[in-house]
mmCIF file of C-alpha atoms in Angstrom:
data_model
loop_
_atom_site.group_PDB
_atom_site.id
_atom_site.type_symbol
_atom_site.label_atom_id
_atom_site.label_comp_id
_atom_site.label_asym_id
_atom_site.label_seq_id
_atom_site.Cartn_x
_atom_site.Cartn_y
_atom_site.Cartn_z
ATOM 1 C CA UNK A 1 76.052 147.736 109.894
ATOM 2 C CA UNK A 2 74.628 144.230 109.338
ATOM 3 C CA UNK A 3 77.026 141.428 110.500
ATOM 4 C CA UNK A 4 78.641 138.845 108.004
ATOM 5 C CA UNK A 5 77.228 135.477 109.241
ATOM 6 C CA UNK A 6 79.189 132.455 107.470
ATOM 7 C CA UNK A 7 77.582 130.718 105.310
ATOM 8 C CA UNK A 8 76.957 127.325 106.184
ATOM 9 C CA UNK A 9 78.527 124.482 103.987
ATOM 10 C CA UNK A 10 76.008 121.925 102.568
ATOM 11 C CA UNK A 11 75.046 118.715 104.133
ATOM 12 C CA UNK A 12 76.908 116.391 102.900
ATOM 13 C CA UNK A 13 76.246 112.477 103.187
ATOM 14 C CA UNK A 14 78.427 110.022 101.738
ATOM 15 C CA UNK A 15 77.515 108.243 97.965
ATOM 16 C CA UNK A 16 79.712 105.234 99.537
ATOM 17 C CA UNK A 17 77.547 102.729 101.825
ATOM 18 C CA UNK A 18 78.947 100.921 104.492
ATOM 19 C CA UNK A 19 80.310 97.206 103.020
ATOM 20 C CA UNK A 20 78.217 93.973 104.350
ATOM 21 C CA UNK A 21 80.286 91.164 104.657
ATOM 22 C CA UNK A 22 79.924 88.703 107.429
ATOM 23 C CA UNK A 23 83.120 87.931 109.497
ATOM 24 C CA UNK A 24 82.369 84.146 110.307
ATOM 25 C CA UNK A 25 85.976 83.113 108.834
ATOM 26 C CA UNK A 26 87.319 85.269 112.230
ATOM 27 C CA UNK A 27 86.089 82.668 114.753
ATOM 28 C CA UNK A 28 85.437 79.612 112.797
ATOM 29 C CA UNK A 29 88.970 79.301 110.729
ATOM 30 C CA UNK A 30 91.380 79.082 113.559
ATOM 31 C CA UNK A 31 88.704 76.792 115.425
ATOM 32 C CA UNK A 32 89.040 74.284 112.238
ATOM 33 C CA UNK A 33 92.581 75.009 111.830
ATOM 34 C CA UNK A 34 93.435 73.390 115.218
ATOM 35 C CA UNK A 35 91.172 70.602 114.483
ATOM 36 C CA UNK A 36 92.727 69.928 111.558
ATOM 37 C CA UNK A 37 96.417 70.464 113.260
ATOM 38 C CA UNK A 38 95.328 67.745 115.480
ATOM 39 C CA UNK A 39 94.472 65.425 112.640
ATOM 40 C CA UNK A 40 97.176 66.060 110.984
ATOM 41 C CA UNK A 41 99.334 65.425 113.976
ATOM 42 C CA UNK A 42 97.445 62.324 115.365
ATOM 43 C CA UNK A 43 96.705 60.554 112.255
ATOM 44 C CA UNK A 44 99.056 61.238 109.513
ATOM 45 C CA UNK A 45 102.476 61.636 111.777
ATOM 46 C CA UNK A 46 101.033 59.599 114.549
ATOM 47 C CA UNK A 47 100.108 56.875 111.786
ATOM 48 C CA UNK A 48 101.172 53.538 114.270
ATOM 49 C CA UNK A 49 102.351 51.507 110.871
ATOM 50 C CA UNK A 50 105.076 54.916 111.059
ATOM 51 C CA UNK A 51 106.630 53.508 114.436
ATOM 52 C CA UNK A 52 108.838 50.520 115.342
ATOM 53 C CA UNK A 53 106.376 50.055 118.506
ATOM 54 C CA UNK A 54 102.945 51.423 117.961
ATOM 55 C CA UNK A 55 100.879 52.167 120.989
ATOM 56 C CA UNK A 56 98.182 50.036 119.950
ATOM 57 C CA UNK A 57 95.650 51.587 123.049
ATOM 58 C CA UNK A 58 95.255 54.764 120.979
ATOM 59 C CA UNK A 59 93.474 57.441 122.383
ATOM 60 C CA UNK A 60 93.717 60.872 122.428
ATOM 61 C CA UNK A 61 97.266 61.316 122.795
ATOM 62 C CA UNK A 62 99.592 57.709 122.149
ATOM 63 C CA UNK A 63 102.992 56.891 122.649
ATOM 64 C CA UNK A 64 104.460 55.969 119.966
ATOM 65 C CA UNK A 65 108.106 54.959 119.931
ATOM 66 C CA UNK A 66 110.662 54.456 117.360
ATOM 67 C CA UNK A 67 109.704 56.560 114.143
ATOM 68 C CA UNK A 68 110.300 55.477 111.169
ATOM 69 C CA UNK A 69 110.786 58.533 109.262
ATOM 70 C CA UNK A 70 111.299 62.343 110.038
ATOM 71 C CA UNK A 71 107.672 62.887 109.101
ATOM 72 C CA UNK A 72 106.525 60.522 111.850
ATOM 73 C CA UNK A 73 109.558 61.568 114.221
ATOM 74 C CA UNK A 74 107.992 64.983 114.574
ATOM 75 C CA UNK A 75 104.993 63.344 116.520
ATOM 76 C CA UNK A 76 107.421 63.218 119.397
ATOM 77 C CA UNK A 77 107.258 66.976 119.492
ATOM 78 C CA UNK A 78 104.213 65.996 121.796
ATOM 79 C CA UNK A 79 100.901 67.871 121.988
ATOM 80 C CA UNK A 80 102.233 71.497 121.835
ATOM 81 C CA UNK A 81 102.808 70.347 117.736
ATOM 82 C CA UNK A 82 99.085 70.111 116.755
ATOM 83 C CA UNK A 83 99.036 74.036 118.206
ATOM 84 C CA UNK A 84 101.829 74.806 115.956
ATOM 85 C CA UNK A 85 100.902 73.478 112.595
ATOM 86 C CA UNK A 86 97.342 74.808 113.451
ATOM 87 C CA UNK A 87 98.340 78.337 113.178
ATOM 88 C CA UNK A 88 100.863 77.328 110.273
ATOM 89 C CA UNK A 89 97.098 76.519 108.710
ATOM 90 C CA UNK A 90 95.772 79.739 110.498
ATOM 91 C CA UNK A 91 98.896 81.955 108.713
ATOM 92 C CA UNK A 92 97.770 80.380 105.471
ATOM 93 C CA UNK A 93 94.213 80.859 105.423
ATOM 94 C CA UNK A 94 94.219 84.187 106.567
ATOM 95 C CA UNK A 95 96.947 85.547 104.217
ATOM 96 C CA UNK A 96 94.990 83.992 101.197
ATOM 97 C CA UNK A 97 91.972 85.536 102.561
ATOM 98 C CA UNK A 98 93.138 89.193 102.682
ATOM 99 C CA UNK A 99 95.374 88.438 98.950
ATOM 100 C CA UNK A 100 92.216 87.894 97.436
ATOM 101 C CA UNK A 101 90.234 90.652 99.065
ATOM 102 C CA UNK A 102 93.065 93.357 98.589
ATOM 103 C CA UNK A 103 93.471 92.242 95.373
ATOM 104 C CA UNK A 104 90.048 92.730 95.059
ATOM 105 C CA UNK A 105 90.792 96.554 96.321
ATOM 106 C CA UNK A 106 93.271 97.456 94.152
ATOM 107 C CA UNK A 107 91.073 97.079 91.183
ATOM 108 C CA UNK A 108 92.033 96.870 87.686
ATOM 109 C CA UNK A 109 95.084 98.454 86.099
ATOM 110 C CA UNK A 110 97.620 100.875 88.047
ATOM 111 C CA UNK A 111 96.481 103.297 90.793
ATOM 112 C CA UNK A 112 98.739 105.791 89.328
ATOM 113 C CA UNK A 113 97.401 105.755 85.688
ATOM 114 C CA UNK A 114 93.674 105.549 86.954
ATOM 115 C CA UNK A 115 94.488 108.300 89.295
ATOM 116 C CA UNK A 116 96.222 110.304 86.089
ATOM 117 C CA UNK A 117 93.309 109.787 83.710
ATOM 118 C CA UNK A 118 90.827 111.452 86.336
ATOM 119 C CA UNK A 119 93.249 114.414 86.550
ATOM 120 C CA UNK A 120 92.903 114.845 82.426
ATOM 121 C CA UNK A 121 88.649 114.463 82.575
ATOM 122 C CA UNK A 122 89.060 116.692 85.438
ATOM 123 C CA UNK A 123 91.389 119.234 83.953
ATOM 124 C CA UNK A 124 88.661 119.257 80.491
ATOM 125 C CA UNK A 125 85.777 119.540 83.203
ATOM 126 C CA UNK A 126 84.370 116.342 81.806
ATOM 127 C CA UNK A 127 83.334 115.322 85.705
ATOM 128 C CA UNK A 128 80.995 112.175 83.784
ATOM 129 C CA UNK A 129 84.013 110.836 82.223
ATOM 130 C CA UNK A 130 85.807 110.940 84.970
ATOM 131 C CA UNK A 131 83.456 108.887 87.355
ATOM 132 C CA UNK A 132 82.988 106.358 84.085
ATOM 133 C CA UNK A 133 86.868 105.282 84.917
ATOM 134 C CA UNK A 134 85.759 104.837 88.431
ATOM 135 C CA UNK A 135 83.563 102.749 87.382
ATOM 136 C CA UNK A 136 86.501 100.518 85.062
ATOM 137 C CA UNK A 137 89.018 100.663 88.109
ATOM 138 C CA UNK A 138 86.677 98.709 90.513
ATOM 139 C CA UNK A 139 88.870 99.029 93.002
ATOM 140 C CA UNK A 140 88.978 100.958 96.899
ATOM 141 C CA UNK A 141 90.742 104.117 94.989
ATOM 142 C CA UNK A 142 87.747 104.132 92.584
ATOM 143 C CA UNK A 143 84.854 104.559 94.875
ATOM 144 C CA UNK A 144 86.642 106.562 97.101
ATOM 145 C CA UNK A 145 86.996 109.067 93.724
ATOM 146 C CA UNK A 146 83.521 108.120 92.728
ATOM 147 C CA UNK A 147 82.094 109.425 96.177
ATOM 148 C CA UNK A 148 84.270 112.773 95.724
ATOM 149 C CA UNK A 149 83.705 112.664 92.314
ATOM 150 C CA UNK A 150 79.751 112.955 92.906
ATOM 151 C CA UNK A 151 80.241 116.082 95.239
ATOM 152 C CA UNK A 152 82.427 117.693 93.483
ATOM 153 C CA UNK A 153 80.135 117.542 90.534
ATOM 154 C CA UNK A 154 77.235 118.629 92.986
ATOM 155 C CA UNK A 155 79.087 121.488 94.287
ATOM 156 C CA UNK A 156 79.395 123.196 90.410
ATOM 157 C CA UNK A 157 76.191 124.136 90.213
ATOM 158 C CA UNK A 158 75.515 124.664 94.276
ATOM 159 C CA UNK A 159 74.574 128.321 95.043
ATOM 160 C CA UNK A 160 75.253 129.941 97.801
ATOM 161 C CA UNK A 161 78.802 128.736 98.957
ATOM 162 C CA UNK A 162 82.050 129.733 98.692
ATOM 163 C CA UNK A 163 84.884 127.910 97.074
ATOM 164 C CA UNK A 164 86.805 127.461 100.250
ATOM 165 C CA UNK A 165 83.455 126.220 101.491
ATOM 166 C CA UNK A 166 82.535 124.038 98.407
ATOM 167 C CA UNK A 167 86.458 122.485 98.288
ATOM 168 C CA UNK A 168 85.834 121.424 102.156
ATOM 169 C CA UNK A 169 82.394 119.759 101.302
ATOM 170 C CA UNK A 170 83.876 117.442 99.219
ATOM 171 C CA UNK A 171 87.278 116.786 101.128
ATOM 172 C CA UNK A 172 84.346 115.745 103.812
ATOM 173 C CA UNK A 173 82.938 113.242 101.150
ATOM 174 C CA UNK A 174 86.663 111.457 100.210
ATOM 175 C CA UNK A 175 87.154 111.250 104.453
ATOM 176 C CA UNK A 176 84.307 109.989 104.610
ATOM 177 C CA UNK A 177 84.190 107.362 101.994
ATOM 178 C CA UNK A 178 87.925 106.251 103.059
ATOM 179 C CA UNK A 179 86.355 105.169 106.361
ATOM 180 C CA UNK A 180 84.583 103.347 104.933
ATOM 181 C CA UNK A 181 86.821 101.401 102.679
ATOM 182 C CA UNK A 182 90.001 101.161 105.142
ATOM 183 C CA UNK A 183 88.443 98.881 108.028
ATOM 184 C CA UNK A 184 87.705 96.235 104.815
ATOM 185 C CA UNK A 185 91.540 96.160 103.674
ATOM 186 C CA UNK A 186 92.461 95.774 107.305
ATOM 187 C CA UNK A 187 90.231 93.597 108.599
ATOM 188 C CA UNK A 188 91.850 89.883 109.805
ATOM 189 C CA UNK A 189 95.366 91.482 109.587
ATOM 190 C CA UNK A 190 95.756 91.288 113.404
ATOM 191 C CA UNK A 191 95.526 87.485 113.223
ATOM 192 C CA UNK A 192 98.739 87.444 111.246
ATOM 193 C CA UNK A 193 100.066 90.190 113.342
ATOM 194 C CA UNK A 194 99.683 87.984 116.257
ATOM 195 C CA UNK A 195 100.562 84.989 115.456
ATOM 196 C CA UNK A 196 104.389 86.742 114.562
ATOM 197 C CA UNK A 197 104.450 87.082 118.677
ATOM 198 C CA UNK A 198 102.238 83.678 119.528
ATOM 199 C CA UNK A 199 103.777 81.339 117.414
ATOM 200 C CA UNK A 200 106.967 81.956 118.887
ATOM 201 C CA UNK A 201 105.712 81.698 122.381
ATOM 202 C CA UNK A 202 104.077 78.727 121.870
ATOM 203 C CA UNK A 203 107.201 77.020 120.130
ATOM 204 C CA UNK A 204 109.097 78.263 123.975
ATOM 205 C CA UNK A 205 106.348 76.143 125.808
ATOM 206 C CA UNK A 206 106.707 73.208 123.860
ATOM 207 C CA UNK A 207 111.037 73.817 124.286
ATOM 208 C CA UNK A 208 110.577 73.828 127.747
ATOM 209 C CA UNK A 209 108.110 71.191 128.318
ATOM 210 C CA UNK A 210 110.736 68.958 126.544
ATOM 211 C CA UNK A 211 113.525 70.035 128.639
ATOM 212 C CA UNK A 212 111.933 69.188 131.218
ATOM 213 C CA UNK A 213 111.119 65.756 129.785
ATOM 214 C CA UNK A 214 114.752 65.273 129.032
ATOM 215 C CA UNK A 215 116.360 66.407 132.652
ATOM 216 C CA UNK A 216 113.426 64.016 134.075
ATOM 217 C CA UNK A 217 114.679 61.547 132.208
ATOM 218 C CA UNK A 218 117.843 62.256 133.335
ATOM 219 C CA UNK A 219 117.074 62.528 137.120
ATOM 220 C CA UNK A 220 114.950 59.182 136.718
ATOM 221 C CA UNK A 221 118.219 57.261 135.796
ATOM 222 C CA UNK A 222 120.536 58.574 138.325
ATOM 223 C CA UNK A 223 122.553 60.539 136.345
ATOM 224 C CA UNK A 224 123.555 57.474 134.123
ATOM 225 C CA UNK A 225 121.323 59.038 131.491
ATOM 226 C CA UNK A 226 118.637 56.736 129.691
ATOM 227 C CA UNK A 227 119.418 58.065 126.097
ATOM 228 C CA UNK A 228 116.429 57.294 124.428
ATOM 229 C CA UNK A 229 113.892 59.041 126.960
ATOM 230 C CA UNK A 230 117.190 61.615 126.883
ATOM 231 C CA UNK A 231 117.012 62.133 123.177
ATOM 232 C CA UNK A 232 112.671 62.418 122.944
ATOM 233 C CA UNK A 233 112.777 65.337 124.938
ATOM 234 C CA UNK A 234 114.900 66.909 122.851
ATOM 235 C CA UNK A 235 113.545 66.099 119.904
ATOM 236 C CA UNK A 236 110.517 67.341 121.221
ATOM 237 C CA UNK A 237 112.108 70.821 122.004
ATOM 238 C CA UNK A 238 113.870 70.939 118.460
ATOM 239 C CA UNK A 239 111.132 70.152 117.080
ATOM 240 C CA UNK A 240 108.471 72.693 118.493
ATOM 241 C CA UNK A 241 111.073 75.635 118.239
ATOM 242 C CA UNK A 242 111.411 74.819 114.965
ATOM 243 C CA UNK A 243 107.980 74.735 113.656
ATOM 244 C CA UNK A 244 106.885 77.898 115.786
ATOM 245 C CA UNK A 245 109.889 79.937 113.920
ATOM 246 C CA UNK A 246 109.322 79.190 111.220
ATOM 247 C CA UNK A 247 105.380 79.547 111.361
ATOM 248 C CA UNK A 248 106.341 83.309 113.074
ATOM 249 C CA UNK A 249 108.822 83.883 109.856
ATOM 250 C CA UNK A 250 106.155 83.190 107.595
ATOM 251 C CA UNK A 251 103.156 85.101 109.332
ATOM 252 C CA UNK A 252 105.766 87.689 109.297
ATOM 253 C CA UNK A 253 106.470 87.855 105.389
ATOM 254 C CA UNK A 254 102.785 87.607 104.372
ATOM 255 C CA UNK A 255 101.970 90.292 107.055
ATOM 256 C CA UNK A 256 104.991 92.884 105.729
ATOM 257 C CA UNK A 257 103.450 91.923 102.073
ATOM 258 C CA UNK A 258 100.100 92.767 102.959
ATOM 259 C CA UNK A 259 100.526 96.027 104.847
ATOM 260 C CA UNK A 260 102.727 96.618 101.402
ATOM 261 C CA UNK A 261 99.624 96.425 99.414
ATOM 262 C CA UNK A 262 97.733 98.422 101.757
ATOM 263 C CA UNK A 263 99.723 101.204 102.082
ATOM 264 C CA UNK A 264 100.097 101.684 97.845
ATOM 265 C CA UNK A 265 95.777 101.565 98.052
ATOM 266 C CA UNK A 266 96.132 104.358 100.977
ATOM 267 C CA UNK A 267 98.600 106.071 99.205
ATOM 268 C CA UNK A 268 96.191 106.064 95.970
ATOM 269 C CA UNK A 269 93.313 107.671 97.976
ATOM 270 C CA UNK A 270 95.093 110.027 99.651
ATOM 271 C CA UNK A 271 96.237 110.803 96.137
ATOM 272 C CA UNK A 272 92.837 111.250 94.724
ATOM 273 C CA UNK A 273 91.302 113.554 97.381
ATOM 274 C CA UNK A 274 94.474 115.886 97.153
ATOM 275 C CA UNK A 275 93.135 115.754 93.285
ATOM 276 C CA UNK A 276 89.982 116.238 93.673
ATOM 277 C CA UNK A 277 90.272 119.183 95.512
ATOM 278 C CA UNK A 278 93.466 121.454 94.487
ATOM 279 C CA UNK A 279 91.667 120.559 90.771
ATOM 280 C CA UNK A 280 88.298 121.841 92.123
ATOM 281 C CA UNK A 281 89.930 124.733 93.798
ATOM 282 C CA UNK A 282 91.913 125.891 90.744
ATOM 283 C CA UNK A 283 89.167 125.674 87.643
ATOM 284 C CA UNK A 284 86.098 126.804 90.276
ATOM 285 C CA UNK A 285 87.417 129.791 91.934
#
């Protein structure tokens, strides 16, 4: 009695074609961010006309004293404050970034209508109409369909396989695609994710390095207490907690927004292989 060998499912190499996109903005953003932190710091709050006594040496790092307004009084946060409003940039630019690339992702119209009108060309076995609104969705859940889309209309007409066999051919095709689309929506996310933590922990530097300032200052006096020297060290912990919360608040809210997004374009794909293949499995038995 001859022995049933399995037959063996169909080679099957993804439609979908890994993305090319250079990731220069990873490396060279947060390197310009700080730069312009520092400018921002040094020449716009450091401005000497903003202080009652300039330090008129300059350099790299001056001591200004007596600020004129609270713009210029938060250049007495010290150099931990160029850090700070750097990765307030570095929050911005990277949550604009991945708005306009998930945006991008999601494509045009709803996920769930798209995802409906595929399961009405499907249900009519109209397969060509189905990858044409692919095509109009232009989005991550569209060419993940379009890639099972293009196997499922292979398997039809493959010969040979089973439908068990045929239905896991073209679950392999949607997996396979997804990988592919996922890293792109994800991408840059961990810069957000830690700036949450580093924001904060550069804010507790700067706190500390003025409380230090201030019991110096303290110390230097005998106990007496100058109160201006007193008072810039506290300003200069005030100040640095204050812009690293609310730099990690912000990261924070554009990060929970994002992941949001992504997890409504994850939710669509897994969406459309389940489609793809309980639809396959129930008009091909």
């Amino acid at each position: 009695m001859a022995e049933n060998q399995a037959k063996p499912v169909a080679a099957a190499t993804t439609s979908v074609q890994p993305k090319k996109s250079g990731n220069a903005i990873s490396w060279l953003a947060p390197l310009l961010c700080i730069i312009l932190g520092y400018c921002v710091w040094r020449f716009g709050m450091g401005n000497p006309a903003g202080f009652d006594i300039p330090d008129e040496a300059g350099g790299f790092w001056p001591h200004h004293k007596g600020p004129k307004g609270a713009f210029n009084a938060i250049y007495e946060g010290g150099i931990i404050v160029p850090l700070l409003i750097g990765t307030l940039f570095m929050t911005i630019v990277f949550a604009i970034e991945r708005f306009l690339t998930i945006g991008k992702a999601l494509g045009k119209g709803n996920i769930n209508n798209f995802v409906r009108k595929v399961q009405y060309h499907l249900a009519n076995k109209n397969v060509d109409a189905a990858i044409a609104e692919c095509d109009k969705q232009k989005g991550s859940v569209g060419n993940v369909m379009k890639a099972g889309l293009r196997r499922y209309k292979e398997m039809i007409t493959e010969p040979g396989l089973e439908t068990e066999q045929k239905v896991a051919a073209i679950q392999k095709e949607v997996e396979e695609a997804t990988a592919l689309e996922l890293p792109m929506l994800q991408k840059n996310l961990v810069f957000l994710s830690t700036i949450v933590s580093g924001a904060t922990l550069i804010a507790l530097l700067g706190t500390v390095m003025g409380m230090i300032r201030s019991f110096a200052a303290l110390g230097s006096s005998g106990g007496g207490g100058d109160s201006s020297a007193l008072a810039v060290g506290i300003s200069e912990a005030l100040y640095n907690t204050a812009l690293g919360i609310g730099t990690s608040a912000l990261a924070l809210i554009f990060y929970n927004m994002l992941t949001t997004r992504i997890d409504s374009i994850t939710y669509g794909i897994d969406e459309s292989g389940f489609t793809l293949t309980q639809s396959f499995a129930s008009l091909y038995k």
